mmCIF file of C-alpha atoms in Angstrom:
data_model
loop_
_atom_site.group_PDB
_atom_site.id
_atom_site.type_symbol
_atom_site.label_atom_id
_atom_site.label_comp_id
_atom_site.label_asym_id
_atom_site.label_seq_id
_atom_site.Cartn_x
_atom_site.Cartn_y
_atom_site.Cartn_z
ATOM 1 C CA MET A 50 27.452 -25.834 1.670
ATOM 2 C CA PHE A 51 28.451 -22.552 3.241
ATOM 3 C CA GLU A 52 30.750 -22.776 6.208
ATOM 4 C CA ARG A 53 28.589 -20.764 8.625
ATOM 5 C CA PRO A 54 25.503 -18.565 8.737
ATOM 6 C CA ILE A 55 26.180 -14.848 9.250
ATOM 7 C CA PHE A 56 22.707 -13.324 9.516
ATOM 8 C CA SER A 57 19.473 -14.595 10.964
ATOM 9 C CA ILE A 58 15.758 -13.812 11.147
ATOM 10 C CA GLY A 59 13.946 -14.734 14.334
ATOM 11 C CA ILE A 60 10.343 -15.500 15.160
ATOM 12 C CA THR A 61 8.531 -16.138 18.442
ATOM 13 C CA THR A 62 5.466 -18.340 18.845
ATOM 14 C CA LEU A 63 3.623 -18.708 22.138
ATOM 15 C CA GLN A 64 0.492 -20.589 23.132
ATOM 16 C CA LEU A 65 -1.486 -18.309 25.441
ATOM 17 C CA ASN A 66 -4.083 -19.527 27.909
ATOM 18 C CA GLY A 67 -6.532 -17.651 30.080
ATOM 19 C CA LEU A 68 -7.600 -14.950 27.613
ATOM 20 C CA ASP A 69 -11.301 -14.428 26.926
ATOM 21 C CA ASN A 70 -11.205 -15.383 23.252
ATOM 22 C CA ASP A 71 -14.990 -15.149 22.845
ATOM 23 C CA LEU A 72 -14.906 -11.519 24.019
ATOM 24 C CA LEU A 73 -11.973 -10.753 21.714
ATOM 25 C CA CYS A 74 -13.824 -12.273 18.730
ATOM 26 C CA GLU A 75 -16.886 -10.159 19.544
ATOM 27 C CA GLN A 76 -14.737 -7.015 19.674
ATOM 28 C CA ILE A 77 -13.277 -7.829 16.260
ATOM 29 C CA LYS A 78 -16.823 -8.214 14.880
ATOM 30 C CA ILE A 79 -17.852 -4.881 16.422
ATOM 31 C CA HIS A 80 -14.906 -3.103 14.813
ATOM 32 C CA GLN A 81 -15.862 -4.551 11.451
ATOM 33 C CA ASN A 82 -19.560 -3.737 11.934
ATOM 34 C CA GLY A 83 -20.273 -7.424 11.402
ATOM 35 C CA LYS A 84 -19.865 -6.803 7.659
ATOM 36 C CA GLY A 85 -16.111 -7.149 7.280
ATOM 37 C CA ASP A 86 -15.728 -3.385 6.746
ATOM 38 C CA MET A 87 -11.933 -3.128 6.582
ATOM 39 C CA SER A 88 -11.921 0.660 6.999
ATOM 40 C CA LYS A 89 -13.242 0.189 10.540
ATOM 41 C CA ARG A 90 -11.079 -2.700 11.708
ATOM 42 C CA ASP A 91 -8.739 -0.570 13.875
ATOM 43 C CA MET A 92 -9.331 -1.362 17.525
ATOM 44 C CA ASN A 93 -8.853 0.948 20.493
ATOM 45 C CA ILE A 94 -5.461 -0.077 21.878
ATOM 46 C CA ASN A 95 -6.563 1.129 25.347
ATOM 47 C CA HIS A 96 -9.806 -0.893 25.401
ATOM 48 C CA SER A 97 -10.084 -2.939 28.603
ATOM 49 C CA CYS A 98 -10.675 -6.184 26.675
ATOM 50 C CA LEU A 99 -7.152 -5.871 25.237
ATOM 51 C CA THR A 100 -5.296 -5.075 28.484
ATOM 52 C CA GLN A 101 -4.101 -8.614 29.235
ATOM 53 C CA LEU A 102 -3.169 -9.347 25.611
ATOM 54 C CA ASN A 103 -1.439 -5.958 25.226
ATOM 55 C CA ASN A 104 0.682 -6.680 28.310
ATOM 56 C CA ILE A 105 1.729 -10.103 26.998
ATOM 57 C CA VAL A 106 2.567 -8.730 23.530
ATOM 58 C CA LEU A 107 4.511 -5.792 24.983
ATOM 59 C CA GLU A 108 6.462 -7.978 27.445
ATOM 60 C CA ASN A 109 7.518 -10.410 24.712
ATOM 61 C CA ALA A 110 8.343 -7.591 22.284
ATOM 62 C CA GLN A 111 10.499 -5.981 24.991
ATOM 63 C CA ASN A 112 12.339 -9.294 25.503
ATOM 64 C CA ILE A 113 13.177 -9.269 21.776
ATOM 65 C CA VAL A 114 14.330 -5.619 21.899
ATOM 66 C CA ASP A 115 16.452 -6.328 25.004
ATOM 67 C CA GLY A 116 18.087 -9.268 23.231
ATOM 68 C CA LEU A 117 19.017 -7.108 20.231
ATOM 69 C CA ALA A 118 19.846 -3.715 21.728
ATOM 70 C CA GLN A 119 22.853 -2.795 23.839
ATOM 71 C CA ASP A 120 20.938 0.203 25.205
ATOM 72 C CA LYS A 121 18.480 -1.049 27.836
ATOM 73 C CA ASN A 122 16.664 2.312 27.673
ATOM 74 C CA ILE A 123 15.104 1.380 24.322
ATOM 75 C CA LYS A 124 11.484 0.431 24.935
ATOM 76 C CA ALA A 125 9.049 -1.440 22.736
ATOM 77 C CA ASN A 126 5.738 0.330 22.259
ATOM 78 C CA LEU A 127 2.427 -0.770 20.799
ATOM 79 C CA LYS A 128 1.669 1.553 17.890
ATOM 80 C CA LYS A 129 -1.510 0.122 16.416
ATOM 81 C CA VAL A 130 -3.908 -2.789 16.859
ATOM 82 C CA TRP A 131 -6.601 -4.106 14.527
ATOM 83 C CA GLY A 132 -8.777 -7.143 14.085
ATOM 84 C CA ASN A 133 -9.198 -9.518 11.168
ATOM 85 C CA HIS A 134 -12.148 -11.827 10.606
ATOM 86 C CA ASN A 135 -12.013 -14.465 7.873
ATOM 87 C CA PHE A 136 -11.120 -13.344 4.352
ATOM 88 C CA ASN A 137 -9.230 -10.089 3.981
ATOM 89 C CA HIS A 138 -7.564 -9.091 0.697
ATOM 90 C CA ASN A 139 -5.015 -6.994 2.618
ATOM 91 C CA ILE A 140 -3.526 -9.974 4.435
ATOM 92 C CA CYS A 141 -3.954 -12.606 1.692
ATOM 93 C CA THR A 142 -1.221 -11.075 -0.441
ATOM 94 C CA PRO A 143 2.438 -10.895 0.647
ATOM 95 C CA HIS A 144 3.131 -7.675 2.545
ATOM 96 C CA THR A 145 5.317 -6.077 5.221
ATOM 97 C CA HIS A 146 4.691 -3.446 7.896
ATOM 98 C CA ARG A 147 7.197 -0.777 6.926
ATOM 99 C CA ASP A 148 6.701 1.730 9.756
ATOM 100 C CA SER A 149 7.173 -0.833 12.511
ATOM 101 C CA PHE A 150 9.993 -2.769 14.105
ATOM 102 C CA LEU A 151 7.963 -5.879 15.007
ATOM 103 C CA SER A 152 4.588 -7.306 14.100
ATOM 104 C CA ALA A 153 2.474 -9.580 16.274
ATOM 105 C CA VAL A 154 -0.648 -11.594 15.561
ATOM 106 C CA TYR A 155 -2.839 -13.261 18.175
ATOM 107 C CA TYR A 156 -5.359 -15.847 16.992
ATOM 108 C CA SER A 157 -8.461 -15.651 19.184
ATOM 109 C CA LYS A 158 -10.142 -18.292 16.999
ATOM 110 C CA SER A 159 -8.419 -20.519 14.463
ATOM 111 C CA THR A 160 -8.598 -24.194 13.610
ATOM 112 C CA ASP A 161 -7.131 -24.346 10.100
ATOM 113 C CA ALA A 162 -5.337 -21.023 9.560
ATOM 114 C CA LYS A 163 -1.722 -20.618 8.517
ATOM 115 C CA ILE A 164 0.702 -17.739 8.288
ATOM 116 C CA HIS A 165 3.358 -17.843 5.565
ATOM 117 C CA PHE A 166 6.728 -16.090 5.635
ATOM 118 C CA TYR A 167 9.149 -15.518 2.759
ATOM 119 C CA SER A 168 12.841 -14.756 2.585
ATOM 120 C CA PRO A 169 13.590 -12.475 -0.355
ATOM 121 C CA TRP A 170 17.304 -13.052 0.258
ATOM 122 C CA SER A 171 17.096 -16.816 -0.297
ATOM 123 C CA ASP A 172 15.121 -16.385 -3.507
ATOM 124 C CA ALA A 173 17.772 -14.031 -4.883
ATOM 125 C CA ILE A 174 20.596 -16.534 -4.474
ATOM 126 C CA LEU A 175 18.521 -19.605 -5.369
ATOM 127 C CA SER A 176 17.383 -17.988 -8.615
ATOM 128 C CA HIS A 177 20.858 -18.605 -10.045
ATOM 129 C CA LEU A 178 20.727 -22.390 -9.601
ATOM 130 C CA PRO A 179 19.747 -24.484 -12.632
ATOM 131 C CA PHE A 180 15.965 -24.813 -12.840
ATOM 132 C CA ASN A 181 15.913 -28.605 -12.400
ATOM 133 C CA VAL A 182 17.925 -28.623 -9.167
ATOM 134 C CA ASP A 183 15.855 -29.543 -6.114
ATOM 135 C CA PRO A 184 17.412 -29.582 -2.625
ATOM 136 C CA LYS A 185 17.746 -32.969 -0.937
ATOM 137 C CA GLU A 186 16.742 -31.374 2.339
ATOM 138 C CA PHE A 187 15.846 -27.848 3.324
ATOM 139 C CA ASN A 188 18.074 -25.786 5.584
ATOM 140 C CA VAL A 189 18.701 -22.107 6.431
ATOM 141 C CA TYR A 190 20.578 -21.597 3.153
ATOM 142 C CA ASN A 191 18.076 -22.984 0.660
ATOM 143 C CA SER A 192 14.697 -22.276 2.281
ATOM 144 C CA SER A 193 12.755 -19.246 1.178
ATOM 145 C CA PHE A 194 9.389 -20.225 2.668
ATOM 146 C CA TYR A 195 8.252 -20.907 6.232
ATOM 147 C CA GLU A 196 4.712 -21.816 7.294
ATOM 148 C CA ILE A 197 3.133 -21.919 10.734
ATOM 149 C CA ASN A 198 -0.160 -23.689 11.393
ATOM 150 C CA VAL A 199 -1.877 -21.366 13.852
ATOM 151 C CA LYS A 200 -4.458 -22.472 16.385
ATOM 152 C CA THR A 201 -6.697 -20.654 18.841
ATOM 153 C CA GLY A 202 -4.606 -18.941 21.515
ATOM 154 C CA MET A 203 -1.389 -18.712 19.491
ATOM 155 C CA LEU A 204 0.649 -15.498 19.446
ATOM 156 C CA VAL A 205 3.237 -14.997 16.693
ATOM 157 C CA ILE A 206 5.816 -12.159 16.865
ATOM 158 C CA PHE A 207 8.174 -11.456 13.961
ATOM 159 C CA PRO A 208 10.219 -8.673 12.325
ATOM 160 C CA ALA A 209 7.776 -6.293 10.633
ATOM 161 C CA HIS A 210 9.867 -6.143 7.444
ATOM 162 C CA LEU A 211 9.588 -9.913 6.885
ATOM 163 C CA PRO A 212 7.238 -10.570 3.930
ATOM 164 C CA HIS A 213 4.237 -12.595 5.069
ATOM 165 C CA PHE A 214 0.626 -13.411 4.251
ATOM 166 C CA VAL A 215 -2.326 -15.432 5.485
ATOM 167 C CA PRO A 216 -4.008 -17.756 2.990
ATOM 168 C CA ILE A 217 -7.778 -18.079 3.018
ATOM 169 C CA SER A 218 -9.095 -20.388 5.743
ATOM 170 C CA LYS A 219 -11.916 -22.840 5.168
ATOM 171 C CA GLU A 220 -13.128 -22.377 8.732
ATOM 172 C CA GLU A 221 -13.789 -19.214 10.716
ATOM 173 C CA ARG A 222 -10.675 -17.289 11.765
ATOM 174 C CA PHE A 223 -10.294 -14.279 14.088
ATOM 175 C CA SER A 224 -6.981 -12.546 14.718
ATOM 176 C CA ILE A 225 -5.708 -9.403 16.407
ATOM 177 C CA ALA A 226 -2.652 -7.827 14.792
ATOM 178 C CA TYR A 227 -0.162 -5.340 16.242
ATOM 179 C CA ASP A 228 2.382 -2.911 14.859
ATOM 180 C CA ILE A 229 5.178 -2.498 17.393
ATOM 181 C CA GLY A 230 7.780 0.258 17.457
ATOM 182 C CA CYS A 231 10.770 1.223 19.599
ATOM 183 C CA LYS A 232 11.545 4.436 21.429
ATOM 184 C CA ASP A 233 14.208 5.603 23.845
#
């Protein structure tokens, strides 16, 4: 076993209460024209139905920036917001958000959804172990996969460069996703 970890990836999960999830789901449907039209899924970041959620996302993103940056003048900013309803080829394959610092996803309706994360660094080192070697227990050195079961009201914030995807849900799923940047 290695003596100590030297780098780390963080993630934040919060259970939010008091948001009008029915209204948020309706807004996602509107932005997809009720037909799942992915070209129209961008939502107006200044829409009044998003104000409370935007504030929560921005506050938590700023807490992450403040914890990482020495310069307290660096501010998190919401760059883009869009909605997802049920199956979406774009999120069902591993991807990253290259032009952003953080990503956030709020689940306005979810009973069986999951979000999967992958560590490309772990896979690179583990690929050199003999094929028949299986770890006795998983830890930060031998894990390349992390899964979160997401439920209605859950907010997940993570580094935008972290590969992730959402497998297909059996039940209806609505989510609102954010690209978050930094500026000084």
